[in-house]
Amino acid sequence: MTPIQALTSLQLLVIWSGTIMCYNATRLDGGNEKKYLFPYCIINSLVMIPLTLTEFMGIPIKLTYLVMFFFACIEITLIPYYIASIIGKKKNILIEITICFLGYFLSKFILKSTTTILYLISNIYITIYVCRYFIWLFSANERLLLKNTPHYWIIMGICICYTGSIPYFISELFILKLGGFEAYNKIVDIAFLTYIVLNISMYILFIKSYRCKINLQRSLSGQL
């Protein structure tokens, strides 16, 4: 088993574990996490099955791009909606629809069917909402004990993964545009390992947030 196969398998295991934890944490008193984050985790856990199998067997590249495009549209919708629900901002679904189509066509015509530009735009858009969350957090009147605040750990995980992935997609864009697929294929595994580590880190913080939520539910119900 190669390093990328091992890390991809670990990523799948962590995502499934995080999804189970999300279900346990939201089944009684879900709130915004049940409405937005649980569907995100469920869809991500399903999407990761064919993407993980890609590392072990031949899967048509068009199917891989289709799955990646589908998930990009999911994350660019559910994550900003989750953050907006925390900070009390209204959302307009037309913005997400426009970004999905714009990112797809730019990727299609500039890079010939890859999803790089779509994911870059998606990550920048999500990062904008992460910044809006931190502005809200540090300007809020109420004092929050951050280590016990579920949405804080969730947003920190999103920040690490999506904001941290922006340099990855920018470098991928330049390599594909200037060096072509031949140059990209020489370094794709190393670059992709970095992305996997960021994704695993996000789910570890998700699990931390779910534990906070479960502990909070037990405390409110008088169970110590």
PDB file of C-alpha atoms in Angstrom:
ATOM      1  CA  MET A   1       0.000   0.000   0.000  1.00  0.00           C
ATOM      2  CA  THR A   2       1.419   3.377  -1.023  1.00  0.00           C
ATOM      3  CA  PRO A   3       1.472   6.371   1.360  1.00  0.00           C
ATOM      4  CA  ILE A   4      -1.327   8.103  -0.520  1.00  0.00           C
ATOM      5  CA  GLN A   5      -3.481   4.951  -0.409  1.00  0.00           C
ATOM      6  CA  ALA A   6      -2.889   4.597   3.335  1.00  0.00           C
ATOM      7  CA  LEU A   7      -3.655   8.249   4.050  1.00  0.00           C
ATOM      8  CA  THR A   8      -6.715   8.214   1.804  1.00  0.00           C
ATOM      9  CA  SER A   9      -8.040   5.167   3.666  1.00  0.00           C
ATOM     10  CA  LEU A  10      -7.379   6.910   6.988  1.00  0.00           C
ATOM     11  CA  GLN A  11      -9.216   9.954   5.700  1.00  0.00           C
ATOM     12  CA  LEU A  12     -12.258   7.834   4.860  1.00  0.00           C
ATOM     13  CA  LEU A  13     -12.196   6.257   8.331  1.00  0.00           C
ATOM     14  CA  VAL A  14     -11.966   9.649  10.056  1.00  0.00           C
ATOM     15  CA  ILE A  15     -14.807  11.069   7.936  1.00  0.00           C
ATOM     16  CA  TRP A  16     -17.063   8.098   8.751  1.00  0.00           C
ATOM     17  CA  SER A  17     -16.182   8.418  12.451  1.00  0.00           C
ATOM     18  CA  GLY A  18     -16.971  12.134  12.342  1.00  0.00           C
ATOM     19  CA  THR A  19     -20.298  11.449  10.617  1.00  0.00           C
ATOM     20  CA  ILE A  20     -21.307   8.932  13.296  1.00  0.00           C
ATOM     21  CA  MET A  21     -20.288  11.397  16.012  1.00  0.00           C
ATOM     22  CA  CYS A  22     -22.312  14.122  14.277  1.00  0.00           C
ATOM     23  CA  TYR A  23     -25.387  11.875  14.285  1.00  0.00           C
ATOM     24  CA  ASN A  24     -24.994  11.082  17.982  1.00  0.00           C
ATOM     25  CA  ALA A  25     -24.499  14.748  18.844  1.00  0.00           C
ATOM     26  CA  THR A  26     -27.452  16.060  16.838  1.00  0.00           C
ATOM     27  CA  ARG A  27     -30.126  13.353  17.102  1.00  0.00           C
ATOM     28  CA  LEU A  28     -31.647  14.812  20.311  1.00  0.00           C
ATOM     29  CA  ASP A  29     -30.989  18.532  19.990  1.00  0.00           C
ATOM     30  CA  GLY A  30     -29.510  19.132  16.578  1.00  0.00           C
ATOM     31  CA  GLY A  31     -29.913  22.842  15.958  1.00  0.00           C
ATOM     32  CA  ASN A  32     -27.881  24.305  13.098  1.00  0.00           C
ATOM     33  CA  GLU A  33     -25.469  21.371  13.108  1.00  0.00           C
ATOM     34  CA  LYS A  34     -28.286  18.917  12.318  1.00  0.00           C
ATOM     35  CA  LYS A  35     -29.743  21.166   9.638  1.00  0.00           C
ATOM     36  CA  TYR A  36     -26.547  21.946   7.748  1.00  0.00           C
ATOM     37  CA  LEU A  37     -23.513  20.048   9.043  1.00  0.00           C
ATOM     38  CA  PHE A  38     -24.998  16.559   9.343  1.00  0.00           C
ATOM     39  CA  PRO A  39     -26.131  16.504   5.658  1.00  0.00           C
ATOM     40  CA  TYR A  40     -22.652  17.758   4.726  1.00  0.00           C
ATOM     41  CA  CYS A  41     -21.007  14.917   6.673  1.00  0.00           C
ATOM     42  CA  ILE A  42     -23.378  12.287   5.268  1.00  0.00           C
ATOM     43  CA  ILE A  43     -22.813  13.376   1.666  1.00  0.00           C
ATOM     44  CA  ASN A  44     -19.059  13.680   2.206  1.00  0.00           C
ATOM     45  CA  SER A  45     -18.873  10.159   3.656  1.00  0.00           C
ATOM     46  CA  LEU A  46     -20.688   8.802   0.584  1.00  0.00           C
ATOM     47  CA  VAL A  47     -18.698  10.859  -1.919  1.00  0.00           C
ATOM     48  CA  MET A  48     -15.426   9.677  -0.391  1.00  0.00           C
ATOM     49  CA  ILE A  49     -16.185   6.046  -1.272  1.00  0.00           C
ATOM     50  CA  PRO A  50     -15.623   6.394  -5.067  1.00  0.00           C
ATOM     51  CA  LEU A  51     -12.850   8.964  -4.512  1.00  0.00           C
ATOM     52  CA  THR A  52     -11.023   6.543  -2.202  1.00  0.00           C
ATOM     53  CA  LEU A  53     -11.523   3.640  -4.622  1.00  0.00           C
ATOM     54  CA  THR A  54      -9.872   5.793  -7.305  1.00  0.00           C
ATOM     55  CA  GLU A  55      -6.557   5.223  -5.502  1.00  0.00           C
ATOM     56  CA  PHE A  56      -6.958   1.423  -5.675  1.00  0.00           C
ATOM     57  CA  MET A  57      -8.622   0.761  -9.028  1.00  0.00           C
ATOM     58  CA  GLY A  58      -9.320   2.381 -12.350  1.00  0.00           C
ATOM     59  CA  ILE A  59     -12.382   4.633 -12.253  1.00  0.00           C
ATOM     60  CA  PRO A  60     -13.366   6.765 -15.278  1.00  0.00           C
ATOM     61  CA  ILE A  61     -11.968  10.284 -14.850  1.00  0.00           C
ATOM     62  CA  LYS A  62     -15.277  11.791 -15.963  1.00  0.00           C
ATOM     63  CA  LEU A  63     -17.032  10.053 -13.061  1.00  0.00           C
ATOM     64  CA  THR A  64     -14.422  11.419 -10.643  1.00  0.00           C
ATOM     65  CA  TYR A  65     -14.908  14.963 -11.942  1.00  0.00           C
ATOM     66  CA  LEU A  66     -18.696  14.567 -11.737  1.00  0.00           C
ATOM     67  CA  VAL A  67     -18.496  13.465  -8.095  1.00  0.00           C
ATOM     68  CA  MET A  68     -16.108  16.308  -7.265  1.00  0.00           C
ATOM     69  CA  PHE A  69     -18.320  18.878  -8.991  1.00  0.00           C
ATOM     70  CA  PHE A  70     -21.376  17.572  -7.120  1.00  0.00           C
ATOM     71  CA  PHE A  71     -19.627  17.806  -3.755  1.00  0.00           C
ATOM     72  CA  ALA A  72     -18.247  21.272  -4.508  1.00  0.00           C
ATOM     73  CA  CYS A  73     -21.825  22.467  -5.015  1.00  0.00           C
ATOM     74  CA  ILE A  74     -22.855  20.840  -1.725  1.00  0.00           C
ATOM     75  CA  GLU A  75     -20.072  22.347   0.361  1.00  0.00           C
ATOM     76  CA  ILE A  76     -20.383  25.810  -1.166  1.00  0.00           C
ATOM     77  CA  THR A  77     -24.049  25.768  -0.133  1.00  0.00           C
ATOM     78  CA  LEU A  78     -24.185  24.021   3.254  1.00  0.00           C
ATOM     79  CA  ILE A  79     -21.074  25.472   4.897  1.00  0.00           C
ATOM     80  CA  PRO A  80     -21.839  29.177   4.251  1.00  0.00           C
ATOM     81  CA  TYR A  81     -25.465  28.541   5.269  1.00  0.00           C
ATOM     82  CA  TYR A  82     -24.258  26.978   8.518  1.00  0.00           C
ATOM     83  CA  ILE A  83     -21.963  29.908   9.279  1.00  0.00           C
ATOM     84  CA  ALA A  84     -24.653  32.420   8.312  1.00  0.00           C
ATOM     85  CA  SER A  85     -27.074  30.714  10.725  1.00  0.00           C
ATOM     86  CA  ILE A  86     -24.556  31.163  13.554  1.00  0.00           C
ATOM     87  CA  ILE A  87     -23.869  34.847  12.929  1.00  0.00           C
ATOM     88  CA  GLY A  88     -27.459  35.712  12.062  1.00  0.00           C
ATOM     89  CA  LYS A  89     -27.052  36.579   8.380  1.00  0.00           C
ATOM     90  CA  LYS A  90     -29.525  35.825   5.609  1.00  0.00           C
ATOM     91  CA  LYS A  91     -28.438  33.868   2.536  1.00  0.00           C
ATOM     92  CA  ASN A  92     -29.478  33.904  -1.102  1.00  0.00           C
ATOM     93  CA  ILE A  93     -29.156  30.544  -2.877  1.00  0.00           C
ATOM     94  CA  LEU A  94     -28.731  32.313  -6.234  1.00  0.00           C
ATOM     95  CA  ILE A  95     -25.194  33.300  -5.196  1.00  0.00           C
ATOM     96  CA  GLU A  96     -24.178  29.657  -4.688  1.00  0.00           C
ATOM     97  CA  ILE A  97     -25.849  28.576  -7.937  1.00  0.00           C
ATOM     98  CA  THR A  98     -24.016  31.313  -9.851  1.00  0.00           C
ATOM     99  CA  ILE A  99     -20.669  30.364  -8.306  1.00  0.00           C
ATOM    100  CA  CYS A 100     -21.161  26.668  -9.158  1.00  0.00           C
ATOM    101  CA  PHE A 101     -21.942  27.356 -12.817  1.00  0.00           C
ATOM    102  CA  LEU A 102     -19.252  30.024 -13.138  1.00  0.00           C
ATOM    103  CA  GLY A 103     -16.612  27.788 -11.554  1.00  0.00           C
ATOM    104  CA  TYR A 104     -17.619  24.852 -13.739  1.00  0.00           C
ATOM    105  CA  PHE A 105     -17.453  26.758 -17.023  1.00  0.00           C
ATOM    106  CA  LEU A 106     -14.175  28.481 -16.121  1.00  0.00           C
ATOM    107  CA  SER A 107     -12.646  25.103 -15.241  1.00  0.00           C
ATOM    108  CA  LYS A 108     -14.087  23.575 -18.407  1.00  0.00           C
ATOM    109  CA  PHE A 109     -12.790  26.174 -20.836  1.00  0.00           C
ATOM    110  CA  ILE A 110      -9.551  27.233 -19.153  1.00  0.00           C
ATOM    111  CA  LEU A 111      -8.272  23.900 -17.816  1.00  0.00           C
ATOM    112  CA  LYS A 112     -10.147  21.398 -19.980  1.00  0.00           C
ATOM    113  CA  SER A 113     -12.575  19.615 -17.630  1.00  0.00           C
ATOM    114  CA  THR A 114     -10.767  19.818 -14.269  1.00  0.00           C
ATOM    115  CA  THR A 115     -12.520  21.194 -11.188  1.00  0.00           C
ATOM    116  CA  THR A 116      -9.561  23.237  -9.932  1.00  0.00           C
ATOM    117  CA  ILE A 117     -11.040  26.694 -10.536  1.00  0.00           C
ATOM    118  CA  LEU A 118     -14.400  25.652  -9.076  1.00  0.00           C
ATOM    119  CA  TYR A 119     -12.737  24.426  -5.876  1.00  0.00           C
ATOM    120  CA  LEU A 120     -10.541  27.522  -5.675  1.00  0.00           C
ATOM    121  CA  ILE A 121     -13.559  29.828  -5.957  1.00  0.00           C
ATOM    122  CA  SER A 122     -15.479  27.639  -3.503  1.00  0.00           C
ATOM    123  CA  ASN A 123     -12.698  27.764  -0.913  1.00  0.00           C
ATOM    124  CA  ILE A 124     -12.329  31.533  -1.240  1.00  0.00           C
ATOM    125  CA  TYR A 125     -16.094  31.972  -0.849  1.00  0.00           C
ATOM    126  CA  ILE A 126     -16.177  29.758   2.253  1.00  0.00           C
ATOM    127  CA  THR A 127     -13.152  31.609   3.656  1.00  0.00           C
ATOM    128  CA  ILE A 128     -15.053  34.890   3.348  1.00  0.00           C
ATOM    129  CA  TYR A 129     -17.722  33.425   5.618  1.00  0.00           C
ATOM    130  CA  VAL A 130     -15.071  32.125   8.012  1.00  0.00           C
ATOM    131  CA  CYS A 131     -13.734  35.695   8.278  1.00  0.00           C
ATOM    132  CA  ARG A 132     -17.262  36.997   8.845  1.00  0.00           C
ATOM    133  CA  TYR A 133     -17.646  34.450  11.667  1.00  0.00           C
ATOM    134  CA  PHE A 134     -14.476  35.607  13.422  1.00  0.00           C
ATOM    135  CA  ILE A 135     -15.505  39.254  13.047  1.00  0.00           C
ATOM    136  CA  TRP A 136     -18.850  38.336  14.637  1.00  0.00           C
ATOM    137  CA  LEU A 137     -17.140  36.269  17.342  1.00  0.00           C
ATOM    138  CA  PHE A 138     -14.782  39.002  18.485  1.00  0.00           C
ATOM    139  CA  SER A 139     -17.404  41.745  18.292  1.00  0.00           C
ATOM    140  CA  ALA A 140     -20.191  39.779  20.042  1.00  0.00           C
ATOM    141  CA  ASN A 141     -21.420  41.138  23.351  1.00  0.00           C
ATOM    142  CA  GLU A 142     -21.868  37.739  24.975  1.00  0.00           C
ATOM    143  CA  ARG A 143     -18.815  35.988  26.325  1.00  0.00           C
ATOM    144  CA  LEU A 144     -18.343  32.464  25.063  1.00  0.00           C
ATOM    145  CA  LEU A 145     -16.197  29.797  26.659  1.00  0.00           C
ATOM    146  CA  LEU A 146     -14.622  28.819  23.365  1.00  0.00           C
ATOM    147  CA  LYS A 147     -13.227  25.470  24.456  1.00  0.00           C
ATOM    148  CA  ASN A 148     -16.799  24.328  25.166  1.00  0.00           C
ATOM    149  CA  THR A 149     -18.437  26.054  22.189  1.00  0.00           C
ATOM    150  CA  PRO A 150     -19.231  23.539  19.396  1.00  0.00           C
ATOM    151  CA  HIS A 151     -19.487  26.025  16.524  1.00  0.00           C
ATOM    152  CA  TYR A 152     -16.072  27.497  17.379  1.00  0.00           C
ATOM    153  CA  TRP A 153     -14.322  24.148  16.821  1.00  0.00           C
ATOM    154  CA  ILE A 154     -16.360  23.507  13.676  1.00  0.00           C
ATOM    155  CA  ILE A 155     -15.393  26.853  12.145  1.00  0.00           C
ATOM    156  CA  MET A 156     -11.760  26.331  13.159  1.00  0.00           C
ATOM    157  CA  GLY A 157     -11.811  23.006  11.305  1.00  0.00           C
ATOM    158  CA  ILE A 158     -13.392  24.627   8.253  1.00  0.00           C
ATOM    159  CA  CYS A 159     -10.775  27.379   8.395  1.00  0.00           C
ATOM    160  CA  ILE A 160      -7.882  24.901   8.509  1.00  0.00           C
ATOM    161  CA  CYS A 161      -9.218  22.824   5.618  1.00  0.00           C
ATOM    162  CA  TYR A 162     -10.768  25.368   3.251  1.00  0.00           C
ATOM    163  CA  THR A 163      -8.599  28.406   3.910  1.00  0.00           C
ATOM    164  CA  GLY A 164      -5.507  26.215   4.129  1.00  0.00           C
ATOM    165  CA  SER A 165      -6.361  24.624   0.761  1.00  0.00           C
ATOM    166  CA  ILE A 166      -6.386  27.904  -1.159  1.00  0.00           C
ATOM    167  CA  PRO A 167      -2.586  27.836  -1.812  1.00  0.00           C
ATOM    168  CA  TYR A 168      -2.973  24.203  -2.931  1.00  0.00           C
ATOM    169  CA  PHE A 169      -5.550  25.058  -5.584  1.00  0.00           C
ATOM    170  CA  ILE A 170      -3.695  28.215  -6.669  1.00  0.00           C
ATOM    171  CA  SER A 171      -0.493  26.230  -7.218  1.00  0.00           C
ATOM    172  CA  GLU A 172      -2.470  23.498  -9.009  1.00  0.00           C
ATOM    173  CA  LEU A 173      -4.003  26.135 -11.273  1.00  0.00           C
ATOM    174  CA  PHE A 174      -0.621  27.594 -12.242  1.00  0.00           C
ATOM    175  CA  ILE A 175       0.973  24.176 -12.767  1.00  0.00           C
ATOM    176  CA  LEU A 176      -1.858  22.998 -15.002  1.00  0.00           C
ATOM    177  CA  LYS A 177      -1.952  26.233 -16.967  1.00  0.00           C
ATOM    178  CA  LEU A 178       1.797  26.718 -17.397  1.00  0.00           C
ATOM    179  CA  GLY A 179       3.172  23.168 -17.254  1.00  0.00           C
ATOM    180  CA  GLY A 180       0.207  21.123 -18.392  1.00  0.00           C
ATOM    181  CA  PHE A 181      -0.974  17.737 -17.157  1.00  0.00           C
ATOM    182  CA  GLU A 182       2.467  16.160 -17.638  1.00  0.00           C
ATOM    183  CA  ALA A 183       4.089  18.504 -15.106  1.00  0.00           C
ATOM    184  CA  TYR A 184       1.078  18.253 -12.803  1.00  0.00           C
ATOM    185  CA  ASN A 185       1.134  14.438 -12.744  1.00  0.00           C
ATOM    186  CA  LYS A 186       4.736  14.474 -11.477  1.00  0.00           C
ATOM    187  CA  ILE A 187       3.839  16.273  -8.236  1.00  0.00           C
ATOM    188  CA  VAL A 188       0.128  15.558  -7.847  1.00  0.00           C
ATOM    189  CA  ASP A 189       0.599  12.877  -5.161  1.00  0.00           C
ATOM    190  CA  ILE A 190       2.707  15.116  -2.914  1.00  0.00           C
ATOM    191  CA  ALA A 191       0.288  18.015  -3.258  1.00  0.00           C
ATOM    192  CA  PHE A 192      -2.734  15.792  -2.699  1.00  0.00           C
ATOM    193  CA  LEU A 193      -1.225  14.389   0.513  1.00  0.00           C
ATOM    194  CA  THR A 194      -1.220  17.931   1.908  1.00  0.00           C
ATOM    195  CA  TYR A 195      -4.893  18.342   1.045  1.00  0.00           C
ATOM    196  CA  ILE A 196      -5.770  15.030   2.729  1.00  0.00           C
ATOM    197  CA  VAL A 197      -3.976  16.061   5.932  1.00  0.00           C
ATOM    198  CA  LEU A 198      -5.969  19.326   6.005  1.00  0.00           C
ATOM    199  CA  ASN A 199      -9.223  17.416   5.507  1.00  0.00           C
ATOM    200  CA  ILE A 200      -8.394  14.944   8.288  1.00  0.00           C
ATOM    201  CA  SER A 201      -7.511  17.846  10.589  1.00  0.00           C
ATOM    202  CA  MET A 202     -10.917  19.431   9.914  1.00  0.00           C
ATOM    203  CA  TYR A 203     -12.768  16.282  10.880  1.00  0.00           C
ATOM    204  CA  ILE A 204     -10.698  15.851  14.038  1.00  0.00           C
ATOM    205  CA  LEU A 205     -11.879  19.303  15.114  1.00  0.00           C
ATOM    206  CA  PHE A 206     -15.434  18.373  14.059  1.00  0.00           C
ATOM    207  CA  ILE A 207     -15.236  15.378  16.405  1.00  0.00           C
ATOM    208  CA  LYS A 208     -13.982  17.687  19.152  1.00  0.00           C
ATOM    209  CA  SER A 209     -17.004  19.959  18.596  1.00  0.00           C
ATOM    210  CA  TYR A 210     -19.441  17.015  18.685  1.00  0.00           C
ATOM    211  CA  ARG A 211     -17.994  15.909  22.024  1.00  0.00           C
ATOM    212  CA  CYS A 212     -18.553  19.429  23.333  1.00  0.00           C
ATOM    213  CA  LYS A 213     -22.158  19.297  22.134  1.00  0.00           C
ATOM    214  CA  ILE A 214     -22.789  15.891  23.725  1.00  0.00           C
ATOM    215  CA  ASN A 215     -21.259  17.051  27.024  1.00  0.00           C
ATOM    216  CA  LEU A 216     -23.398  20.192  26.897  1.00  0.00           C
ATOM    217  CA  GLN A 217     -26.558  18.134  26.316  1.00  0.00           C
ATOM    218  CA  ARG A 218     -25.712  15.881  29.276  1.00  0.00           C
ATOM    219  CA  SER A 219     -25.033  18.905  31.463  1.00  0.00           C
ATOM    220  CA  LEU A 220     -28.364  20.536  30.552  1.00  0.00           C
ATOM    221  CA  SER A 221     -30.228  17.286  31.243  1.00  0.00           C
ATOM    222  CA  GLY A 222     -28.531  16.873  34.627  1.00  0.00           C
ATOM    223  CA  GLN A 223     -26.424  13.879  33.607  1.00  0.00           C
ATOM    224  CA  LEU A 224     -22.841  14.150  34.779  1.00  0.00           C
TER     225      LEU A 224
END
